[in-house]
Short mmCIF file of N, CA and C in Angstrom, two decimals:
data_model
loop_
_atom_site.label_atom_id
_atom_site.label_comp_id
_atom_site.label_asym_id
_atom_site.label_seq_id
_atom_site.Cartn_x
_atom_site.Cartn_y
_atom_site.Cartn_z
N MET A 1 -65.92 90.55 4.08
CA MET A 1 -66.86 89.80 4.89
C MET A 1 -66.28 89.63 6.28
N LYS A 2 -67.10 89.79 7.23
CA LYS A 2 -66.68 89.68 8.62
C LYS A 2 -66.44 88.23 9.02
N GLY A 3 -65.45 87.97 9.94
CA GLY A 3 -65.25 86.63 10.49
C GLY A 3 -66.39 86.26 11.41
N LYS A 4 -66.72 85.01 11.43
CA LYS A 4 -67.84 84.57 12.27
C LYS A 4 -67.34 84.38 13.70
N MET A 5 -68.08 84.89 14.62
CA MET A 5 -67.75 84.76 16.04
C MET A 5 -68.52 83.58 16.62
N MET A 6 -67.90 82.93 17.57
CA MET A 6 -68.60 81.84 18.26
C MET A 6 -69.63 82.43 19.20
N LYS A 7 -70.75 81.81 19.20
CA LYS A 7 -71.80 82.24 20.10
C LYS A 7 -71.66 81.51 21.43
N ARG A 8 -72.35 82.00 22.41
CA ARG A 8 -72.28 81.41 23.74
C ARG A 8 -72.71 79.94 23.72
N GLY A 9 -73.73 79.61 22.97
CA GLY A 9 -74.21 78.22 22.85
C GLY A 9 -73.16 77.29 22.26
N ASP A 10 -72.37 77.80 21.28
CA ASP A 10 -71.30 77.02 20.68
C ASP A 10 -70.23 76.67 21.72
N LEU A 11 -69.85 77.64 22.53
CA LEU A 11 -68.84 77.41 23.57
C LEU A 11 -69.32 76.41 24.61
N ILE A 12 -70.60 76.50 24.97
CA ILE A 12 -71.16 75.54 25.94
C ILE A 12 -71.15 74.14 25.36
N LEU A 13 -71.52 73.99 24.09
CA LEU A 13 -71.53 72.68 23.44
C LEU A 13 -70.12 72.09 23.38
N ILE A 14 -69.14 72.90 23.00
CA ILE A 14 -67.75 72.43 22.95
C ILE A 14 -67.28 72.02 24.34
N GLY A 15 -67.63 72.78 25.35
CA GLY A 15 -67.26 72.43 26.73
C GLY A 15 -67.85 71.11 27.17
N ILE A 16 -69.10 70.88 26.83
CA ILE A 16 -69.76 69.61 27.19
C ILE A 16 -69.08 68.43 26.50
N VAL A 17 -68.74 68.57 25.23
CA VAL A 17 -68.07 67.49 24.49
C VAL A 17 -66.70 67.20 25.10
N VAL A 18 -65.94 68.23 25.45
CA VAL A 18 -64.61 68.04 26.05
C VAL A 18 -64.73 67.35 27.41
N ILE A 19 -65.67 67.77 28.22
CA ILE A 19 -65.87 67.15 29.54
C ILE A 19 -66.28 65.69 29.40
N ALA A 20 -67.16 65.39 28.46
CA ALA A 20 -67.59 64.00 28.24
C ALA A 20 -66.41 63.14 27.79
N ALA A 21 -65.58 63.67 26.90
CA ALA A 21 -64.41 62.92 26.44
C ALA A 21 -63.44 62.64 27.58
N LEU A 22 -63.20 63.66 28.41
CA LEU A 22 -62.30 63.47 29.54
C LEU A 22 -62.85 62.46 30.55
N ALA A 23 -64.15 62.40 30.69
CA ALA A 23 -64.76 61.46 31.63
C ALA A 23 -64.45 60.01 31.25
N PHE A 24 -64.25 59.75 29.97
CA PHE A 24 -63.93 58.39 29.52
C PHE A 24 -62.43 58.12 29.50
N ILE A 25 -61.64 59.15 29.25
CA ILE A 25 -60.20 58.96 29.09
C ILE A 25 -59.45 59.00 30.42
N VAL A 26 -59.73 59.94 31.27
CA VAL A 26 -58.96 60.17 32.49
C VAL A 26 -58.95 58.97 33.44
N PRO A 27 -60.07 58.28 33.71
CA PRO A 27 -60.01 57.16 34.66
C PRO A 27 -59.06 56.04 34.24
N ARG A 28 -58.85 55.85 32.95
CA ARG A 28 -57.93 54.80 32.48
C ARG A 28 -56.50 55.09 32.89
N TYR A 29 -56.13 56.36 32.92
CA TYR A 29 -54.75 56.71 33.24
C TYR A 29 -54.50 56.85 34.73
N TRP A 30 -55.48 57.31 35.49
CA TRP A 30 -55.27 57.48 36.93
C TRP A 30 -55.67 56.28 37.74
N GLY A 31 -56.82 55.73 37.51
CA GLY A 31 -57.30 54.64 38.34
C GLY A 31 -56.99 53.28 37.78
N GLY A 32 -56.81 53.18 36.48
CA GLY A 32 -56.63 51.89 35.85
C GLY A 32 -57.92 51.10 35.98
N ASN A 33 -57.84 49.84 35.66
CA ASN A 33 -59.00 48.98 35.78
C ASN A 33 -58.95 48.30 37.13
N GLU A 34 -59.74 48.77 38.07
CA GLU A 34 -59.69 48.25 39.44
C GLU A 34 -60.03 46.77 39.50
N SER A 35 -60.96 46.30 38.67
CA SER A 35 -61.31 44.89 38.71
C SER A 35 -60.12 44.03 38.29
N GLU A 36 -59.31 44.51 37.32
CA GLU A 36 -58.11 43.78 36.93
C GLU A 36 -57.13 43.71 38.08
N LYS A 37 -56.94 44.83 38.79
CA LYS A 37 -55.99 44.87 39.89
C LYS A 37 -56.44 43.99 41.04
N ASN A 38 -57.74 43.93 41.30
CA ASN A 38 -58.24 43.15 42.42
C ASN A 38 -58.15 41.65 42.17
N HIS A 39 -58.09 41.20 40.93
CA HIS A 39 -58.09 39.77 40.63
C HIS A 39 -56.70 39.22 40.37
N ILE A 40 -55.67 40.02 40.54
CA ILE A 40 -54.31 39.56 40.27
C ILE A 40 -53.92 38.40 41.19
N GLU A 41 -54.44 38.40 42.40
CA GLU A 41 -54.05 37.35 43.34
C GLU A 41 -54.55 35.98 42.92
N ASN A 42 -55.51 35.90 42.02
CA ASN A 42 -56.02 34.61 41.55
C ASN A 42 -55.35 34.15 40.27
N ARG A 43 -54.36 34.88 39.78
CA ARG A 43 -53.74 34.56 38.50
C ARG A 43 -52.34 34.00 38.69
N PHE A 44 -51.98 33.14 37.76
CA PHE A 44 -50.69 32.48 37.81
C PHE A 44 -50.03 32.50 36.45
N VAL A 45 -48.71 32.44 36.45
CA VAL A 45 -47.95 32.29 35.22
C VAL A 45 -47.60 30.81 35.11
N HIS A 46 -48.07 30.20 34.03
CA HIS A 46 -47.82 28.77 33.79
C HIS A 46 -46.75 28.66 32.71
N ILE A 47 -45.71 27.90 32.98
CA ILE A 47 -44.63 27.70 32.03
C ILE A 47 -44.65 26.23 31.64
N GLU A 48 -44.66 25.98 30.32
CA GLU A 48 -44.63 24.61 29.80
C GLU A 48 -43.43 24.46 28.88
N VAL A 49 -42.79 23.30 28.94
CA VAL A 49 -41.70 22.97 28.03
C VAL A 49 -42.06 21.63 27.39
N ASN A 50 -42.01 21.57 26.08
CA ASN A 50 -42.41 20.37 25.32
C ASN A 50 -43.82 19.93 25.67
N GLY A 51 -44.71 20.87 25.95
CA GLY A 51 -46.10 20.57 26.24
C GLY A 51 -46.36 20.05 27.64
N GLU A 52 -45.34 20.00 28.48
CA GLU A 52 -45.49 19.51 29.85
C GLU A 52 -45.24 20.65 30.84
N ALA A 53 -45.95 20.60 31.96
CA ALA A 53 -45.80 21.63 32.99
C ALA A 53 -44.34 21.69 33.46
N TYR A 54 -43.80 22.90 33.48
CA TYR A 54 -42.43 23.11 33.92
C TYR A 54 -42.41 23.83 35.26
N GLN A 55 -43.22 24.92 35.36
CA GLN A 55 -43.26 25.69 36.60
C GLN A 55 -44.52 26.56 36.59
N THR A 56 -45.11 26.76 37.77
CA THR A 56 -46.25 27.66 37.94
C THR A 56 -45.91 28.63 39.05
N LEU A 57 -46.05 29.92 38.74
CA LEU A 57 -45.71 30.97 39.70
C LEU A 57 -46.86 31.95 39.83
N PRO A 58 -47.04 32.54 41.01
CA PRO A 58 -48.10 33.54 41.15
C PRO A 58 -47.76 34.79 40.35
N LEU A 59 -48.78 35.40 39.78
CA LEU A 59 -48.62 36.67 39.08
C LEU A 59 -48.57 37.77 40.13
N THR A 60 -47.48 38.52 40.15
CA THR A 60 -47.29 39.52 41.22
C THR A 60 -46.92 40.87 40.64
N GLU A 61 -46.97 41.87 41.48
CA GLU A 61 -46.49 43.21 41.13
C GLU A 61 -44.96 43.26 41.27
N GLU A 62 -44.42 42.48 42.22
CA GLU A 62 -42.99 42.46 42.47
C GLU A 62 -42.27 41.75 41.33
N GLU A 63 -41.05 42.15 41.08
CA GLU A 63 -40.28 41.58 39.98
C GLU A 63 -39.72 40.21 40.34
N GLN A 64 -39.92 39.25 39.44
CA GLN A 64 -39.34 37.92 39.53
C GLN A 64 -38.76 37.59 38.16
N VAL A 65 -37.53 37.10 38.11
CA VAL A 65 -36.92 36.70 36.85
C VAL A 65 -36.71 35.19 36.90
N VAL A 66 -37.15 34.51 35.83
CA VAL A 66 -37.06 33.05 35.77
C VAL A 66 -36.25 32.67 34.53
N MET A 67 -35.23 31.82 34.73
CA MET A 67 -34.43 31.31 33.63
C MET A 67 -34.91 29.90 33.31
N ILE A 68 -35.23 29.65 32.06
CA ILE A 68 -35.68 28.34 31.61
C ILE A 68 -34.59 27.78 30.71
N LYS A 69 -33.92 26.73 31.17
CA LYS A 69 -32.85 26.12 30.39
C LYS A 69 -33.29 24.74 29.93
N THR A 70 -33.19 24.51 28.63
CA THR A 70 -33.51 23.19 28.06
C THR A 70 -32.35 22.78 27.17
N GLU A 71 -32.44 21.58 26.62
CA GLU A 71 -31.39 21.13 25.72
C GLU A 71 -31.39 21.93 24.41
N ASP A 72 -32.50 22.62 24.12
CA ASP A 72 -32.59 23.43 22.91
C ASP A 72 -32.04 24.84 23.10
N GLY A 73 -31.94 25.32 24.34
CA GLY A 73 -31.44 26.67 24.60
C GLY A 73 -32.03 27.24 25.88
N PHE A 74 -31.98 28.56 26.00
CA PHE A 74 -32.52 29.18 27.20
C PHE A 74 -33.50 30.30 26.85
N ASN A 75 -34.42 30.53 27.77
CA ASN A 75 -35.36 31.65 27.72
C ASN A 75 -35.39 32.27 29.11
N GLN A 76 -35.54 33.57 29.14
CA GLN A 76 -35.62 34.27 30.42
C GLN A 76 -36.90 35.10 30.42
N ILE A 77 -37.73 34.88 31.45
CA ILE A 77 -38.97 35.64 31.55
C ILE A 77 -38.92 36.51 32.80
N LYS A 78 -39.69 37.58 32.75
CA LYS A 78 -39.76 38.49 33.90
C LYS A 78 -41.23 38.70 34.24
N ILE A 79 -41.57 38.41 35.49
CA ILE A 79 -42.91 38.63 36.01
C ILE A 79 -42.84 39.92 36.83
N HIS A 80 -43.72 40.88 36.52
CA HIS A 80 -43.73 42.15 37.25
C HIS A 80 -44.98 42.94 36.86
N ASN A 81 -45.37 43.85 37.73
CA ASN A 81 -46.49 44.76 37.47
C ASN A 81 -47.75 44.03 37.00
N GLY A 82 -48.00 42.85 37.52
CA GLY A 82 -49.21 42.12 37.18
C GLY A 82 -49.20 41.48 35.81
N GLY A 83 -48.02 41.27 35.24
CA GLY A 83 -47.93 40.64 33.92
C GLY A 83 -46.61 39.91 33.77
N VAL A 84 -46.37 39.42 32.55
CA VAL A 84 -45.15 38.65 32.28
C VAL A 84 -44.67 38.99 30.87
N GLU A 85 -43.35 38.94 30.69
CA GLU A 85 -42.77 39.15 29.37
C GLU A 85 -41.51 38.31 29.21
N MET A 86 -41.20 37.94 27.98
CA MET A 86 -39.97 37.23 27.67
C MET A 86 -38.91 38.31 27.43
N ILE A 87 -37.84 38.30 28.22
CA ILE A 87 -36.86 39.37 28.11
C ILE A 87 -35.56 38.94 27.42
N ASP A 88 -35.32 37.62 27.31
CA ASP A 88 -34.11 37.16 26.64
C ASP A 88 -34.30 35.72 26.18
N ALA A 89 -33.66 35.40 25.07
CA ALA A 89 -33.69 34.03 24.54
C ALA A 89 -32.55 33.88 23.54
N ASP A 90 -32.05 32.66 23.40
CA ASP A 90 -30.98 32.45 22.43
C ASP A 90 -31.46 31.72 21.19
N CYS A 91 -32.76 31.77 20.91
CA CYS A 91 -33.29 31.16 19.70
C CYS A 91 -32.88 32.02 18.50
N PRO A 92 -32.79 31.42 17.31
CA PRO A 92 -32.28 32.16 16.15
C PRO A 92 -33.15 33.34 15.71
N ASP A 93 -34.46 33.22 15.78
CA ASP A 93 -35.33 34.28 15.27
C ASP A 93 -35.77 35.28 16.34
N GLU A 94 -35.72 34.91 17.59
CA GLU A 94 -36.12 35.74 18.74
C GLU A 94 -37.52 36.33 18.60
N LEU A 95 -38.40 35.61 17.93
CA LEU A 95 -39.79 36.07 17.79
C LEU A 95 -40.51 36.11 19.14
N CYS A 96 -40.10 35.26 20.05
CA CYS A 96 -40.75 35.21 21.37
C CYS A 96 -40.58 36.51 22.14
N LEU A 97 -39.53 37.27 21.83
CA LEU A 97 -39.31 38.55 22.50
C LEU A 97 -40.29 39.61 22.01
N GLY A 98 -40.91 39.38 20.87
CA GLY A 98 -41.83 40.33 20.29
C GLY A 98 -43.26 40.24 20.80
N PHE A 99 -43.57 39.26 21.66
CA PHE A 99 -44.93 39.14 22.18
C PHE A 99 -45.27 40.27 23.13
N GLY A 100 -44.26 40.88 23.72
CA GLY A 100 -44.48 42.01 24.62
C GLY A 100 -44.92 41.58 26.00
N PHE A 101 -45.52 42.51 26.70
CA PHE A 101 -45.94 42.35 28.09
C PHE A 101 -47.40 41.89 28.11
N VAL A 102 -47.66 40.69 28.62
CA VAL A 102 -49.03 40.16 28.66
C VAL A 102 -49.55 40.19 30.09
N THR A 103 -50.84 40.51 30.25
CA THR A 103 -51.40 40.71 31.58
C THR A 103 -52.72 39.98 31.83
N ARG A 104 -53.35 39.45 30.79
CA ARG A 104 -54.70 38.89 30.96
C ARG A 104 -54.70 37.38 30.83
N PRO A 105 -55.59 36.70 31.55
CA PRO A 105 -55.70 35.25 31.42
C PRO A 105 -55.96 34.86 29.97
N GLY A 106 -55.26 33.82 29.55
CA GLY A 106 -55.41 33.34 28.18
C GLY A 106 -54.35 33.89 27.25
N GLN A 107 -53.71 34.99 27.60
CA GLN A 107 -52.64 35.52 26.76
C GLN A 107 -51.41 34.62 26.91
N GLN A 108 -50.64 34.50 25.83
CA GLN A 108 -49.58 33.52 25.80
C GLN A 108 -48.35 34.06 25.08
N ILE A 109 -47.18 33.58 25.52
CA ILE A 109 -45.91 33.85 24.85
C ILE A 109 -45.34 32.49 24.47
N VAL A 110 -44.91 32.33 23.22
CA VAL A 110 -44.44 31.04 22.75
C VAL A 110 -43.08 31.19 22.08
N CYS A 111 -42.18 30.28 22.41
CA CYS A 111 -40.89 30.18 21.73
C CYS A 111 -40.87 28.81 21.04
N LEU A 112 -41.15 28.79 19.74
CA LEU A 112 -41.23 27.52 19.02
C LEU A 112 -39.92 26.76 18.96
N PRO A 113 -38.78 27.42 18.66
CA PRO A 113 -37.53 26.65 18.59
C PRO A 113 -37.19 25.93 19.89
N HIS A 114 -37.53 26.54 21.03
CA HIS A 114 -37.20 25.92 22.32
C HIS A 114 -38.38 25.15 22.91
N ARG A 115 -39.52 25.22 22.24
CA ARG A 115 -40.75 24.54 22.68
C ARG A 115 -41.16 24.99 24.08
N VAL A 116 -41.07 26.31 24.30
CA VAL A 116 -41.44 26.90 25.59
C VAL A 116 -42.71 27.72 25.39
N SER A 117 -43.64 27.53 26.31
CA SER A 117 -44.90 28.28 26.29
C SER A 117 -45.11 28.90 27.67
N VAL A 118 -45.43 30.19 27.70
CA VAL A 118 -45.68 30.91 28.94
C VAL A 118 -47.06 31.55 28.80
N PHE A 119 -47.96 31.26 29.73
CA PHE A 119 -49.28 31.87 29.64
C PHE A 119 -49.82 32.19 31.02
N ILE A 120 -50.75 33.13 31.04
CA ILE A 120 -51.39 33.54 32.28
C ILE A 120 -52.69 32.76 32.42
N GLY A 121 -52.88 32.17 33.58
CA GLY A 121 -54.09 31.43 33.87
C GLY A 121 -54.59 31.77 35.27
N VAL A 122 -55.65 31.10 35.64
CA VAL A 122 -56.22 31.30 36.97
C VAL A 122 -56.01 30.04 37.78
N GLU A 123 -56.41 30.09 39.04
CA GLU A 123 -56.28 28.91 39.89
C GLU A 123 -57.02 27.74 39.26
N SER A 124 -56.52 26.55 39.43
CA SER A 124 -57.19 25.39 38.85
C SER A 124 -58.61 25.29 39.38
N GLY A 125 -59.52 24.91 38.51
CA GLY A 125 -60.91 24.80 38.90
C GLY A 125 -61.72 26.04 38.58
N GLU A 126 -61.05 27.18 38.32
CA GLU A 126 -61.76 28.41 37.97
C GLU A 126 -61.81 28.54 36.46
N GLU A 127 -62.88 29.14 35.98
CA GLU A 127 -63.05 29.36 34.55
C GLU A 127 -62.38 30.66 34.14
N LEU A 128 -61.84 30.69 32.92
CA LEU A 128 -61.30 31.92 32.36
C LEU A 128 -62.46 32.83 31.97
N GLU A 129 -62.22 34.14 32.06
CA GLU A 129 -63.22 35.10 31.62
C GLU A 129 -63.32 35.04 30.10
N VAL A 130 -64.53 35.17 29.57
CA VAL A 130 -64.73 35.17 28.15
C VAL A 130 -64.87 36.61 27.69
N ASP A 131 -64.00 37.04 26.75
CA ASP A 131 -64.07 38.40 26.23
C ASP A 131 -65.19 38.54 25.23
N ASP A 132 -65.32 37.57 24.34
CA ASP A 132 -66.29 37.68 23.28
C ASP A 132 -66.58 36.29 22.72
N VAL A 133 -67.75 36.14 22.17
CA VAL A 133 -68.14 34.89 21.56
C VAL A 133 -68.46 35.18 20.10
N VAL A 134 -67.83 34.42 19.21
CA VAL A 134 -68.08 34.60 17.79
C VAL A 134 -68.84 33.40 17.29
N GLY A 135 -69.94 33.65 16.62
CA GLY A 135 -70.78 32.53 16.17
C GLY A 135 -70.81 32.34 14.71
#
């Protein structure tokens, strides 16, 4: 039995599917989300210790390292590339280091043993964006 050859219509269909897929994938890697980049200037990193405000810093592209020392221990955070991450801590479980790099308002990093909370917010008086509503 002879092998089946692709017809011209099959090749055109495959080409259209590949082009459509690339149209959705490529902009994420080259352009990123422009609306996210444009709103970075309105975002802040809020640091709380024992539920009280400790420090508020602007969210920037430039690297800033902040050391948080309390009677329970220390945590070190790094603000860069429009986000924040916990890079060091002397807590026994170091779970706070596993939160990774957070970039969106409402995302949070918590160190329970040291009672430190780091989250991204917006300027006071502005509402956070709602991703989804579950009813």
